[in-house]
mmCIF file of C-alpha atoms in Angstrom:
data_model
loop_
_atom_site.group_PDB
_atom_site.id
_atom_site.type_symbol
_atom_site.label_atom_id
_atom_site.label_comp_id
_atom_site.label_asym_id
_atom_site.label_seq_id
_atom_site.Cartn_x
_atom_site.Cartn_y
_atom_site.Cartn_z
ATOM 1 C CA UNK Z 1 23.286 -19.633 -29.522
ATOM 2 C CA UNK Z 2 22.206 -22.445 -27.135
ATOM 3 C CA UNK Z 3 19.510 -24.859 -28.756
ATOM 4 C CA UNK Z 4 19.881 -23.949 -32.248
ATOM 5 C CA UNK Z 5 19.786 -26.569 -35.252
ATOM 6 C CA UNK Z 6 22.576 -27.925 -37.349
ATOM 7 C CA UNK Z 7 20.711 -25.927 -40.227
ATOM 8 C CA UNK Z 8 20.701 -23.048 -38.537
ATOM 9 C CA UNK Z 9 24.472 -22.768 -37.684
ATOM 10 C CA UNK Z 10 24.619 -23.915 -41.685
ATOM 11 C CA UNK Z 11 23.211 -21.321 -43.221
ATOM 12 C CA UNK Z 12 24.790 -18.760 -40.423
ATOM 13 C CA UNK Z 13 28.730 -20.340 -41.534
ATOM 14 C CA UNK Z 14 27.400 -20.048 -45.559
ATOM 15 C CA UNK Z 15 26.349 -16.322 -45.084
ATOM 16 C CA UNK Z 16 29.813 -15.379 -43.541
ATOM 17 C CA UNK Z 17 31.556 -17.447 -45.968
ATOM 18 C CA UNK Z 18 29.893 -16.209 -48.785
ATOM 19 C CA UNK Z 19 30.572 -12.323 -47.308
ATOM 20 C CA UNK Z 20 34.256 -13.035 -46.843
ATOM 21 C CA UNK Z 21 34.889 -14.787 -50.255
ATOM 22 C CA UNK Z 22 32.919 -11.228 -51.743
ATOM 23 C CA UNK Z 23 34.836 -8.703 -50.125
ATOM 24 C CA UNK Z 24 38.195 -10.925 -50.892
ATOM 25 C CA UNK Z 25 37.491 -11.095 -54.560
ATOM 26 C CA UNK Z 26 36.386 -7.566 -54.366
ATOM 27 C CA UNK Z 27 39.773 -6.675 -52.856
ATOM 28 C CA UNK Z 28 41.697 -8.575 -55.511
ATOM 29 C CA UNK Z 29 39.453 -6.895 -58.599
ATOM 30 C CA UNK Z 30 40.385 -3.748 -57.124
ATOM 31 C CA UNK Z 31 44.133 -4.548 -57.153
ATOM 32 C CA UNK Z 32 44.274 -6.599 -60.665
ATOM 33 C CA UNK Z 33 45.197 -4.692 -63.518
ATOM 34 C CA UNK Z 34 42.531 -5.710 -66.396
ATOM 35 C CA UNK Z 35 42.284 -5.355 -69.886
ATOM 36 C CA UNK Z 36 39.056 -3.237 -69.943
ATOM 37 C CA UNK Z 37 37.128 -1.901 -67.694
ATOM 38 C CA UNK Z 38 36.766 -3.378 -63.847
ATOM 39 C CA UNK Z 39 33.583 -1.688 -62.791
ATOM 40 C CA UNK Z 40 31.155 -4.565 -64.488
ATOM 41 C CA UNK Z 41 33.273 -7.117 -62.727
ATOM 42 C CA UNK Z 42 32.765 -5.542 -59.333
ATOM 43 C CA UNK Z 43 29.192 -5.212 -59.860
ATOM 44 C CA UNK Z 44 29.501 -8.720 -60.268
ATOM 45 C CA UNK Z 45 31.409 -9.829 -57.496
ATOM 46 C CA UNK Z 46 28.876 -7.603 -54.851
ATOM 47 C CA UNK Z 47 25.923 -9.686 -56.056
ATOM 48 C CA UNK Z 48 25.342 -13.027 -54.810
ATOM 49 C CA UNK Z 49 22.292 -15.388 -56.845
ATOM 50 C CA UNK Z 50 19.702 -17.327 -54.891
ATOM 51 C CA UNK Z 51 18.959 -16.858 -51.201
ATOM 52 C CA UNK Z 52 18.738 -19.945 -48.657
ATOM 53 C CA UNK Z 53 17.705 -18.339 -45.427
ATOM 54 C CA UNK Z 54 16.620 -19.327 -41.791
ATOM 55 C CA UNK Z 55 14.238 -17.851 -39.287
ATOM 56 C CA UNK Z 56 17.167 -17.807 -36.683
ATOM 57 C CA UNK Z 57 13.922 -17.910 -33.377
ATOM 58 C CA UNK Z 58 12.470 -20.811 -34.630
ATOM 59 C CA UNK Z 59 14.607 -22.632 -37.342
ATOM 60 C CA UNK Z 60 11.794 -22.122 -40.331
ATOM 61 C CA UNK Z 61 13.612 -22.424 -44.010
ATOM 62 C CA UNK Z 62 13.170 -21.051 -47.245
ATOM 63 C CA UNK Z 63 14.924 -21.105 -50.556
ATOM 64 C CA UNK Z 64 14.675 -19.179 -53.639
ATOM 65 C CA UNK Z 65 15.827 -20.032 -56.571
ATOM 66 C CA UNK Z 66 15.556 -16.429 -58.707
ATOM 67 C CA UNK Z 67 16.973 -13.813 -55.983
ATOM 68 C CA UNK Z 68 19.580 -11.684 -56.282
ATOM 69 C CA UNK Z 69 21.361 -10.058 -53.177
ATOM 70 C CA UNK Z 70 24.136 -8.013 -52.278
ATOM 71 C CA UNK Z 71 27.042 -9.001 -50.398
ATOM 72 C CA UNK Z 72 25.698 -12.519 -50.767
ATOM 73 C CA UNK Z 73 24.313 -12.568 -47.657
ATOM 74 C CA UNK Z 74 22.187 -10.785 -45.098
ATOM 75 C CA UNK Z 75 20.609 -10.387 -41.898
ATOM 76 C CA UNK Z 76 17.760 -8.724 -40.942
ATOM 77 C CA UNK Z 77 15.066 -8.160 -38.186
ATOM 78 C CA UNK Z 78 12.111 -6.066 -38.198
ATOM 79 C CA UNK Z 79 10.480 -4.301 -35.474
ATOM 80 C CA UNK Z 80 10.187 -6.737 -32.722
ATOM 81 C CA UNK Z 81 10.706 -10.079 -34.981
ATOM 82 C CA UNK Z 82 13.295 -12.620 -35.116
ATOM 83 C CA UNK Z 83 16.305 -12.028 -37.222
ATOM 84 C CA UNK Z 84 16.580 -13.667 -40.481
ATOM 85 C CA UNK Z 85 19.958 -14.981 -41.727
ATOM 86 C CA UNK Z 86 20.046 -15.241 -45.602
ATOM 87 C CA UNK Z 87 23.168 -16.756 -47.822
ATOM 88 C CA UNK Z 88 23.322 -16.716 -51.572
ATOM 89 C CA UNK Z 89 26.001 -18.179 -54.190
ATOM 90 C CA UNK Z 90 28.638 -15.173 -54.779
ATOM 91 C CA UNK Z 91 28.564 -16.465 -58.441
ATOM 92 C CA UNK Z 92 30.545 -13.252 -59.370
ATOM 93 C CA UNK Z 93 33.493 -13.736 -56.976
ATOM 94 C CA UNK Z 94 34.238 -16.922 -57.932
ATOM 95 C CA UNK Z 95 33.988 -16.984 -61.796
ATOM 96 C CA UNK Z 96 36.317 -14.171 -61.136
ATOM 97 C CA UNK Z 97 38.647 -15.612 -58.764
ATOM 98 C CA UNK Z 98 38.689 -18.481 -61.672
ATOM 99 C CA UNK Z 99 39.522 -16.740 -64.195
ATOM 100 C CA UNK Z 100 41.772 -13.522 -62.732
ATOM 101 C CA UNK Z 101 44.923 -14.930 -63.674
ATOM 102 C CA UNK Z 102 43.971 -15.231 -67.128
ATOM 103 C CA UNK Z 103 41.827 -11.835 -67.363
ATOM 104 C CA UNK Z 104 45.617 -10.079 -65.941
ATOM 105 C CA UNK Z 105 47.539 -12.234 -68.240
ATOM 106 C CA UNK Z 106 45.376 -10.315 -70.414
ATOM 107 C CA UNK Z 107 46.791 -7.079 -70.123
ATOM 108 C CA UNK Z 108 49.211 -5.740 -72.397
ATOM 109 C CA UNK Z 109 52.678 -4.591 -70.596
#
């Protein structure tokens, strides 16, 4: 962890941000009674949108705009190669954590 950039540790604290505000929203779609139907709001909430990521051996960025990835973030290595640590903006989660109290109030009963 020794010798790392303040972008790196960025992007690192976004993508375990972004994977803890998922599962919590996740959690409270799960335990909200809705009018309608939940499963389109969890598909929601599992998907983050655009990907800022970071070559975690040598500190090389990228951003895309149009991406769409689950959990809203990620990490991955292949054979031999650095790991890559990728964040994206759990758009779902959030517009849901917004608006839950209102989609509940929702509910008749």
């Amino acid at each position: 962890m020794a010798g790392k950039s303040l972008v790196q540790y960025l992007v690192l604290t976004c993508a375990i941000l972004a994977v803890l505000l998922t599962f919590y929203a996740l959690l409270a779609c799960v335990r909200t009674k809705l009018s309608g139907r939940k499963w389109p709001w969890i598909l929601f909430i599992l998907v983050g949108f655009g990907q800022v990521a970071v070559d975690w051996t040598t500190g090389a960025g990228n951003i895309q705009v149009l991406w769409i990835q689950l959990f809203s973030a990620g990490a991955v290595a292949q054979l031999h190669g650095p790991w890559i640590i990728s964040a994206s903006v759990p758009v779902g989660a959030i517009v849901f954590l917004l608006r839950r109290k209102k989609l509940s109030a929702d509910v008749p009963g």
